[in-house]
Short mmCIF file of C-alpha atoms and ligand atoms in Angstrom, two decimals:
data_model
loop_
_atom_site.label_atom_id
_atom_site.label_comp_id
_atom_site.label_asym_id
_atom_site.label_seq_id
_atom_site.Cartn_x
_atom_site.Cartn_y
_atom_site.Cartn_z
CA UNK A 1 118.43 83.14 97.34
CA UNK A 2 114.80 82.91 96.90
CA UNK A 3 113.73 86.78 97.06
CA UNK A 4 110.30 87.75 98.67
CA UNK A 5 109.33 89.99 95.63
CA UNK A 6 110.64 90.62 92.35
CA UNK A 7 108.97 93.69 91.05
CA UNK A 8 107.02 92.68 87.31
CA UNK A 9 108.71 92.97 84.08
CA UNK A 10 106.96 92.38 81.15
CA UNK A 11 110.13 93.21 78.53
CA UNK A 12 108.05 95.89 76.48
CA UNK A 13 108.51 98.78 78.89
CA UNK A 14 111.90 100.03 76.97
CA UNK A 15 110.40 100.28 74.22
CA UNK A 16 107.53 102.60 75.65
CA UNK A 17 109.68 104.64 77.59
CA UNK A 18 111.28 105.15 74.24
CA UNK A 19 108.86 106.30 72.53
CA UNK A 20 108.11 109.11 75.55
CA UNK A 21 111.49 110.71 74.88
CA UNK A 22 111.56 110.13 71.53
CA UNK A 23 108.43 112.59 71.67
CA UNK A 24 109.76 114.83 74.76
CA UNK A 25 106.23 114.53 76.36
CA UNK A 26 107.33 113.51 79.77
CA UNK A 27 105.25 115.35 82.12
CA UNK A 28 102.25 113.94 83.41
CA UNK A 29 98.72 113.63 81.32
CA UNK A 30 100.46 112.47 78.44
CA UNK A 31 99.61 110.10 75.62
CA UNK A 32 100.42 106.78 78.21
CA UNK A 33 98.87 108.20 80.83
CA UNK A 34 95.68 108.31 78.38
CA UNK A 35 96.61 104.92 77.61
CA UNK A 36 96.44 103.81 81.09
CA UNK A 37 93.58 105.51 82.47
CA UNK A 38 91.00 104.78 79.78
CA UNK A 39 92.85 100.87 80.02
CA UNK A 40 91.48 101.02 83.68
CA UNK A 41 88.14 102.75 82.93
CA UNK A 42 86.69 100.04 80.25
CA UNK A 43 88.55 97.24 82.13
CA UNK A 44 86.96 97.69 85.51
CA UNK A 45 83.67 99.77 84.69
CA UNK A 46 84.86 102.59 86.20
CA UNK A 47 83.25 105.88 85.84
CA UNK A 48 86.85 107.92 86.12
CA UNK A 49 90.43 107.15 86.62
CA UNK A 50 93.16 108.81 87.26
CA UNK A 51 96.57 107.99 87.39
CA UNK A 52 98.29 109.62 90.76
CA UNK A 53 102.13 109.55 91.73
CA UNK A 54 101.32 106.63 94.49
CA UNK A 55 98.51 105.03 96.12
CA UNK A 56 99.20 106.91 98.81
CA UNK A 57 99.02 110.36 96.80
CA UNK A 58 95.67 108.81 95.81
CA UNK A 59 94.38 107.83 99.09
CA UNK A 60 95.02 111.83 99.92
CA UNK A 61 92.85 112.70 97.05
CA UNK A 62 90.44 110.49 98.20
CA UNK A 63 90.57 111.68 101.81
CA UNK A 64 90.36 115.36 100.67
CA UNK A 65 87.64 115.10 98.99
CA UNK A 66 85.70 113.91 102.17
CA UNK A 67 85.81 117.28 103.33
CA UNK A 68 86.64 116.46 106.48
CA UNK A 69 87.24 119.04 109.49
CA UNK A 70 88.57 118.70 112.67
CA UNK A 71 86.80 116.13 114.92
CA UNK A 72 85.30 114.15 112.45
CA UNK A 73 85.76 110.32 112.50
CA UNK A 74 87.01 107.70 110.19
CA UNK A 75 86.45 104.02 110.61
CA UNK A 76 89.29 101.93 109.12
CA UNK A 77 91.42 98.59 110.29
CA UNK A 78 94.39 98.83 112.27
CA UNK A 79 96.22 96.09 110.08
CA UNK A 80 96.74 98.02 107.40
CA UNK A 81 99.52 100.05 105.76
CA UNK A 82 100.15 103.40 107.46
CA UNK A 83 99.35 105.56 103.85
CA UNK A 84 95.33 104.08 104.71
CA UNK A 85 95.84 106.29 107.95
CA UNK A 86 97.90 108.89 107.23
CA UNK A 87 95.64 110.64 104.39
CA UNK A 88 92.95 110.63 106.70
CA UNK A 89 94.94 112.38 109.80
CA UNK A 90 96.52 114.75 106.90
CA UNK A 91 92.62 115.67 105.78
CA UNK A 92 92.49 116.52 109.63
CA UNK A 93 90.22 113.65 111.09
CA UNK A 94 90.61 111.49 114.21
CA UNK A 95 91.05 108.10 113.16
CA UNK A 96 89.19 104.75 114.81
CA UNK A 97 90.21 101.51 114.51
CA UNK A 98 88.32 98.47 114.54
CA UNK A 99 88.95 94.66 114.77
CA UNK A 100 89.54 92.55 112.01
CA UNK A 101 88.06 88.61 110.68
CA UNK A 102 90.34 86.53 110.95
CA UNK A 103 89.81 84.91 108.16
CA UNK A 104 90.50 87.27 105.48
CA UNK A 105 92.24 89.56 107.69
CA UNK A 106 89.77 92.21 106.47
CA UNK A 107 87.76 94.53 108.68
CA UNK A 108 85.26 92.77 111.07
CA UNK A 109 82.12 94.49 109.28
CA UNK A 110 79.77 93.53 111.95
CA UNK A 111 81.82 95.37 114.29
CA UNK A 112 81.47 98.93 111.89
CA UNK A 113 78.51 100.47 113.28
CA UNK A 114 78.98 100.11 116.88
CA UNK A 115 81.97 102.22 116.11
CA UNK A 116 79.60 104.81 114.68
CA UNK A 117 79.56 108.55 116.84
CA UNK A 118 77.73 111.06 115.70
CA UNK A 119 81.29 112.58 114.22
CA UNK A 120 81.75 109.50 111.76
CA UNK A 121 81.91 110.61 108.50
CA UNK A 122 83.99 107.91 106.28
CA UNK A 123 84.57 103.62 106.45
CA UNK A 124 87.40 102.65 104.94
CA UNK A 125 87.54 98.90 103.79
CA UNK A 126 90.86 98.33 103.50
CA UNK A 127 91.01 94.34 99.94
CA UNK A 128 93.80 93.21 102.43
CA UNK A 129 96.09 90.47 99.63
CA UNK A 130 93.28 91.59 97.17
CA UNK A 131 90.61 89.67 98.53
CA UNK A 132 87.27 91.64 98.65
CA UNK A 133 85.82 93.26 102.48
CA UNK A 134 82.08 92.47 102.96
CA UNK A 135 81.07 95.22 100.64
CA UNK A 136 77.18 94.85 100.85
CA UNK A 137 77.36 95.04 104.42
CA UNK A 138 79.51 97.92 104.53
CA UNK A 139 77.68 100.22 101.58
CA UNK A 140 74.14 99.40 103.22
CA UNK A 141 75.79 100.64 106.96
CA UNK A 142 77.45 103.78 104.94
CA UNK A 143 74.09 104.21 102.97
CA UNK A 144 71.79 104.12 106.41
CA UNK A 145 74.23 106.63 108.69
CA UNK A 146 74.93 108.25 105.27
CA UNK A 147 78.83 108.18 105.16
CA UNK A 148 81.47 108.13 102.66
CA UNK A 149 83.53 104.88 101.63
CA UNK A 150 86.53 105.13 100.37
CA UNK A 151 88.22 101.75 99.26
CA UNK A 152 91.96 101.18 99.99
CA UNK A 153 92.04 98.51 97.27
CA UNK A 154 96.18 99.17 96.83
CA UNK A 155 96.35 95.48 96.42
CA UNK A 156 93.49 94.97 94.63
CA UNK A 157 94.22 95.30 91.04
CA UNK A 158 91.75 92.66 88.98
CA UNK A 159 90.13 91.73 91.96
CA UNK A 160 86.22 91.52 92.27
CA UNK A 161 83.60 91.28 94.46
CA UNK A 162 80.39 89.60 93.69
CA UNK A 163 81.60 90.45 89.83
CA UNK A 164 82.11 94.34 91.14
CA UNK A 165 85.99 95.37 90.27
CA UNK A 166 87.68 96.37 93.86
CA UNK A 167 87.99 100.31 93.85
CA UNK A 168 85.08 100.53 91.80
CA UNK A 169 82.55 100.11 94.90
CA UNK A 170 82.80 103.11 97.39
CA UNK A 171 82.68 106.45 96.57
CA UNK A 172 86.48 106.21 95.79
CA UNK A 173 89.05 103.62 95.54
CA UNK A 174 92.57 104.04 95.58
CA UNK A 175 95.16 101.57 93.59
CA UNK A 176 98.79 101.23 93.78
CA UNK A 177 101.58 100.88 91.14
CA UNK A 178 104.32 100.62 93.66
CA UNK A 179 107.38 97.46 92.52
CA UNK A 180 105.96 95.38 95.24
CA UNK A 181 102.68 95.61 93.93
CA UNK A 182 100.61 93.40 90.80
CA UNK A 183 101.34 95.76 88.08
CA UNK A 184 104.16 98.59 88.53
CA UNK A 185 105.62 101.96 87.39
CA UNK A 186 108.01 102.16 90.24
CA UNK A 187 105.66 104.62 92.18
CA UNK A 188 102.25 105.58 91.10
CA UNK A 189 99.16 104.37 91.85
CA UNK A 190 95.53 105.25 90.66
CA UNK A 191 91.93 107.02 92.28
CA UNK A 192 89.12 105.51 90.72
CA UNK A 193 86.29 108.16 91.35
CA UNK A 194 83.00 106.83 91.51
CA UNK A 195 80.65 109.78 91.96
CA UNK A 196 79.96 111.57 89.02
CA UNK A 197 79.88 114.76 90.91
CA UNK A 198 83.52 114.74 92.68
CA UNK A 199 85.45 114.64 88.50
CA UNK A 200 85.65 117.66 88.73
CA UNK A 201 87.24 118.56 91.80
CA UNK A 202 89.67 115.48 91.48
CA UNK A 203 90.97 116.95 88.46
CA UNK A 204 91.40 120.32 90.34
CA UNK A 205 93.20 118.79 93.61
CA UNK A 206 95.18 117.06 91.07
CA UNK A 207 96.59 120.10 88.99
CA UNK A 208 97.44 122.23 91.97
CA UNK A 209 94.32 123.38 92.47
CA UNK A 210 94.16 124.97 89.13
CA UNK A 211 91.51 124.21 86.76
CA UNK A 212 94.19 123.28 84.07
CA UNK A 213 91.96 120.41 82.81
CA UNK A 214 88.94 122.36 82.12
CA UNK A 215 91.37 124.78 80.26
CA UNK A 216 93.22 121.91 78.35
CA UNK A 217 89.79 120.40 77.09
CA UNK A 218 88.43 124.29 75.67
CA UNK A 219 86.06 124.75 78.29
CA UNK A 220 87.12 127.65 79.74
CA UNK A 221 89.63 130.65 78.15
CA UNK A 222 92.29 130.80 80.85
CA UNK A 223 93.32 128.63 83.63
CA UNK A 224 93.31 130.12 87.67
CA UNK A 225 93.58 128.75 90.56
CA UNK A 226 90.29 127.76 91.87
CA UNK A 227 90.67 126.07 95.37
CA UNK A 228 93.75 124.24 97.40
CA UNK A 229 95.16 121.26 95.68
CA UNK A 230 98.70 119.52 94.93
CA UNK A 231 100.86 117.73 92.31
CA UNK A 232 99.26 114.28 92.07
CA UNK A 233 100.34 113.90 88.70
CA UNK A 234 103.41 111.30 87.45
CA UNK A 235 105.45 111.63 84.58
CA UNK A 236 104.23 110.13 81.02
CA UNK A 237 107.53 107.58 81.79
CA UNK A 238 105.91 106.01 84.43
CA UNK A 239 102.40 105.62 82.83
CA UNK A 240 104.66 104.29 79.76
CA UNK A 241 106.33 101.63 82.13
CA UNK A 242 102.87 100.58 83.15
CA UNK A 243 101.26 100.78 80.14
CA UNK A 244 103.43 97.63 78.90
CA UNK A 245 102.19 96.09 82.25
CA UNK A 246 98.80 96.31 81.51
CA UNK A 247 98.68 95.31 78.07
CA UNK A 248 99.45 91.59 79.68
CA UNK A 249 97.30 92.10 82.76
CA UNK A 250 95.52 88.67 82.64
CA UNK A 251 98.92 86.74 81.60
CA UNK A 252 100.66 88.40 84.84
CA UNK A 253 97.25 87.77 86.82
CA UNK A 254 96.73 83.97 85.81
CA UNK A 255 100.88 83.83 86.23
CA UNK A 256 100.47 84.79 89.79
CA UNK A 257 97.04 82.48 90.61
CA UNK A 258 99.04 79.37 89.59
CA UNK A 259 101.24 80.09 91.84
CA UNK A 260 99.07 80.71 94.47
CA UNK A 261 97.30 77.62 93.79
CA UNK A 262 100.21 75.92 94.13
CA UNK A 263 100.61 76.92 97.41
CA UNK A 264 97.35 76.56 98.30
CA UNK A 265 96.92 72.87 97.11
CA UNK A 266 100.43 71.99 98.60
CA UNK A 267 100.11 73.05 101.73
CA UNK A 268 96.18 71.67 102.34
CA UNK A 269 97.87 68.48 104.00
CA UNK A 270 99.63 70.84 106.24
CA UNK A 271 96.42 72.35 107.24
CA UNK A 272 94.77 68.93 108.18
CA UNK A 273 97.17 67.75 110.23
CA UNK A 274 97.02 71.67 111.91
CA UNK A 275 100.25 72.60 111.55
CA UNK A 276 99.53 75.90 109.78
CA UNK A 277 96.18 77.44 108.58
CA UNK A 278 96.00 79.34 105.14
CA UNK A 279 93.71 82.48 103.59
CA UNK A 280 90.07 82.26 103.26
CA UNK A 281 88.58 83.18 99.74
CA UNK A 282 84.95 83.74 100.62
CA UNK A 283 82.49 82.48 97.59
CA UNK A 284 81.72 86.40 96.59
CA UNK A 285 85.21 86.86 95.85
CA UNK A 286 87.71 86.50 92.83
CA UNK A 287 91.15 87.57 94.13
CA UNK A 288 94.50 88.46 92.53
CA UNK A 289 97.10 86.17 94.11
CA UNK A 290 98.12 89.38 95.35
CA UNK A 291 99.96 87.36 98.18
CA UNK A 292 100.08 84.08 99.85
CA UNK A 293 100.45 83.67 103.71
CA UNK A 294 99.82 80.92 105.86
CA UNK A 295 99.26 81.33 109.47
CA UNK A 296 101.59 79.68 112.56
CA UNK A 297 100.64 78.65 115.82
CA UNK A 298 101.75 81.67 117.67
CA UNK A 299 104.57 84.22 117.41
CA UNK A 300 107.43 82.22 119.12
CA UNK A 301 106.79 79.96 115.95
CA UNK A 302 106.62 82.15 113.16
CA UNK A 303 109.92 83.89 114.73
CA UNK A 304 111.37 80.10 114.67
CA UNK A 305 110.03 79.66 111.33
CA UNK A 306 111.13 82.90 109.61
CA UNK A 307 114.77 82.24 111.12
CA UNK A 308 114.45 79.03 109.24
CA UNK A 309 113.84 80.38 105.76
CA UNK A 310 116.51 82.48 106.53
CA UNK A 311 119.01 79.38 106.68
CA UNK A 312 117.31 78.02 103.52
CA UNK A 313 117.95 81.87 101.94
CA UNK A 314 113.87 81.94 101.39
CA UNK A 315 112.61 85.51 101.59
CA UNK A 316 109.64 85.11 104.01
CA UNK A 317 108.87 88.26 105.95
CA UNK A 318 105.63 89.17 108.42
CA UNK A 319 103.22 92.18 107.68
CA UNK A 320 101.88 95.12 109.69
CA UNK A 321 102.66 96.16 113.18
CA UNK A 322 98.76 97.13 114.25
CA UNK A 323 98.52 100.85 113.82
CA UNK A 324 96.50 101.08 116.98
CA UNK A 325 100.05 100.05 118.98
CA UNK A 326 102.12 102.53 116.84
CA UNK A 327 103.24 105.53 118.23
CA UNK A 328 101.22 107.58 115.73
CA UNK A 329 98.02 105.37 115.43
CA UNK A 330 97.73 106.14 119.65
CA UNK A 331 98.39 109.99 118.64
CA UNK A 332 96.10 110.35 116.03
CA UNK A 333 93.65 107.31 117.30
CA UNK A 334 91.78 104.94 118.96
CA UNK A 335 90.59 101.37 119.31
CA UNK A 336 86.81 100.76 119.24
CA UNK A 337 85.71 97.65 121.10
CA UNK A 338 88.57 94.74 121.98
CA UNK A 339 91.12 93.81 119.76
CA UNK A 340 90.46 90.17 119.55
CA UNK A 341 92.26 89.65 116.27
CA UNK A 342 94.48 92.17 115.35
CA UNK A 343 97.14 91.88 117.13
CA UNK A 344 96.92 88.06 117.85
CA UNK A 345 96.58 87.28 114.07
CA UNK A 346 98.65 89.76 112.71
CA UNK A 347 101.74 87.98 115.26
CA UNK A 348 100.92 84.45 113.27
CA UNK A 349 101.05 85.71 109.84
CA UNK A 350 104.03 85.01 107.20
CA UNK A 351 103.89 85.73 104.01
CA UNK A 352 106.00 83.85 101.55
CA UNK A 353 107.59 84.83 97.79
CA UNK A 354 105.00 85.37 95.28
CA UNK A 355 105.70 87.42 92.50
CA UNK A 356 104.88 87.14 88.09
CA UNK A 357 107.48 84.42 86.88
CA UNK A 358 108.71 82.60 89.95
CA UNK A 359 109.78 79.45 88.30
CA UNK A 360 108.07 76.01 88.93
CA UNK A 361 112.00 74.88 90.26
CA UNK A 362 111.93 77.89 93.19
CA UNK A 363 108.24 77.04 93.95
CA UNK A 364 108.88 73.30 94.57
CA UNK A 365 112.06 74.00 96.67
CA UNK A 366 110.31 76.26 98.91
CA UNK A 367 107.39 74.01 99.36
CA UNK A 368 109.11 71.26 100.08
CA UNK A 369 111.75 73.04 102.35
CA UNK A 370 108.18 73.94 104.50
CA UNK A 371 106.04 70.84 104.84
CA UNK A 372 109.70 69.03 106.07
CA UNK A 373 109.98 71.73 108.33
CA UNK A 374 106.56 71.35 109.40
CA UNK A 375 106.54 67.47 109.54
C1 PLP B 1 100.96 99.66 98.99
C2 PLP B 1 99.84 100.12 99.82
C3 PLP B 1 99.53 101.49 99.96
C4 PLP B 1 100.40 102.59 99.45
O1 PLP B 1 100.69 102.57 98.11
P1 PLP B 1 101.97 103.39 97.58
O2 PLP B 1 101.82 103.32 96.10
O3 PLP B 1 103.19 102.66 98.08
O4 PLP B 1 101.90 104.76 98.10
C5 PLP B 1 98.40 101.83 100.69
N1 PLP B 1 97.62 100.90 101.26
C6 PLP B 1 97.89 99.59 101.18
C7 PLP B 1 96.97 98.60 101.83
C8 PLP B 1 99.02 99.15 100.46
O5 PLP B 1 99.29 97.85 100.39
#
């Protein structure tokens, strides 16, 4: 059996996580956690970083910190994980959905501002497989209606945008450390805060809505609690399982583009006979292999197609159900304009395994088991 994903494992994480009991510091904002977050701050030219128990957890940072109230609107894609939506319905706003290209599977940014009420208050480019939205187009809409942008760039870990790191963009960006993501700690993820001015109240949300951090840093005598917040904060363990992750970052990235190119340059012959079509990697982007799909002709034959890989013990598996067709995207939602792509691209999609170390020997199999079942 071929498995879909097989989370990273550098070999170095033992010896980390070691080291954290050895020194009983395993709560969170320890010495790996450090590690990590200045790691992520030089790396991608981020102003702060933090690391959070998921990318969901940061997402609801993110989201709070919009100070959104009831009524207010948020513009994000309905193919998208349900964490991109949930933070936002959590921080109390209605959400709206809008189409996506499909060629990057991305949100259509020419279809943003017709979305735009006078209740719109945050877009939400969701790096769908780490492979950059139209940022320029989507900061200069934000910048004229003046909104807030938060990135969802969970898969977006090394990925750039006209040389920009993803997550380093919007006002926030939100990263994930989950096992089926680039780089893992089990769960955890990261909120890369932009804007100077929100530091502080990030580290505030993030301590239970104490002011722990000023305390811990001498600047001021006691700690209290200063406004709502939660536990965002993951054990030292976690940072320390990372932390051997990150210290091979580019050999697990250029691991994961060979593979990917692999793909890619196997399957072009596919494509010009138009049996399948693959992802688009527009010229302003440098992606992280985060995943390869191709595309099918319709749904009847990526349901005949998955059943295949099944036979040939392949893990192949489709993405997200739209949101918008969920039963608590049409409770907490709505579609703006016609869904041209969503749904119909989102039905063609497979994605097949890609993971750090798949061998040469598993990557030839399965792309020769799928241009002879193409051909
Ligand atoms: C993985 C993912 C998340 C959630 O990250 P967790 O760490 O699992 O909470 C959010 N958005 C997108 C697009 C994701 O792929």
């Amino acid at each position: 059996m071929i498995p879909f994903n097989v989370p990273p494992f550098v070999g170095t994480e033992i010896k980390y996580m070691n080291e954290v009991v050895d020194n009983r510091k395993i709560c969170g904002d320890g010495p790996f956690t450090k590690k990590c977050n200045e790691w992520l701050e030089k790396r991608f030219n981020a102003k702060k970083v933090m690391l959070t128990t998921s990318g969901s957890s940061a997402l609801d940072m993110a989201a709070f910190m919009c100070d959104l109230k009831q009524g207010d609107e948020v513009i994000l894609p309905s193919f998208t994980f349900s964490s991109t939506a949930n933070s936002f319905v959590l921080a109390g706003a209605t959400l709206v959905f809008v189409d996506i290209r499909p060629d990057t599977m991305n949100i259509d940014e020419t279809k943003i501002e017709a979305a735009i009420t006078e209740h719109t208050k945050v877009i939400v480019p969701v790096h769908y497989a780490g492979v950059a939205c139209e940022m320029d187009t989507i900061m200069d809409i934000a910048k004229r209606h003046k909104l807030m942008v938060v990135e969802d760039a969970a898969q977006a870990v090394m990925s750039t945008y006209k040389g920009k790191a993803l997550g380093t963009i919007g006002d926030f960006g939100c990263y994930s450390f989950h096992e089926t993501k680039n780089y893992s700690m089990g769960e955890g993820g990261a909120i890369l805060i932009n804007n100077e001015k929100y530091i502080e109240r990030a580290e505030i949300l993030r301590e239970k809505g104490t002011n722990r951090s000023q305390f811990f840093r001498g600047q001021v005598a006691k700690y209290n609690w200063v406004d709502f917040g939660d536990s965002y904060l993951q054990s030292d363990l976690n940072a320390a399982y990372l932390w051997a992750q990150l210290e091979v970052a580019d050999e697990i990235n250029n691991d994961r583009l060979k593979t990917w190119n692999t793909y890619h340059d196997a399957f072009l012959t596919l494509v010009e006979r138009g049996l399948i079509e693959l992802p688009t990697i527009p010229d302003e982007c440098v992606h992280n292999a985060h995943m390869f799909y191709i595309k099918c002709k319709d749904l009847d034959e990526r349901t005949k197609f998955i059943n295949k890989t099944k036979e040939l013990d392949i893990g192949c598996v489709f993405h997200y159900i739209p949101l918008h067709s969920a039963p608590a995207g049409i409770k907490f939602g709505r579609f703006d304009g016609r869904d041209i792509y969503t749904t119909s691209e989102s039905d063609r999609l497979v994605r097949l395994p890609m993971y750090y170390k798949l061998s040469n020997k598993d990557l030839k199999f399965i792309i020769d088991s799928i241009t002879a079942y193409f051909s």
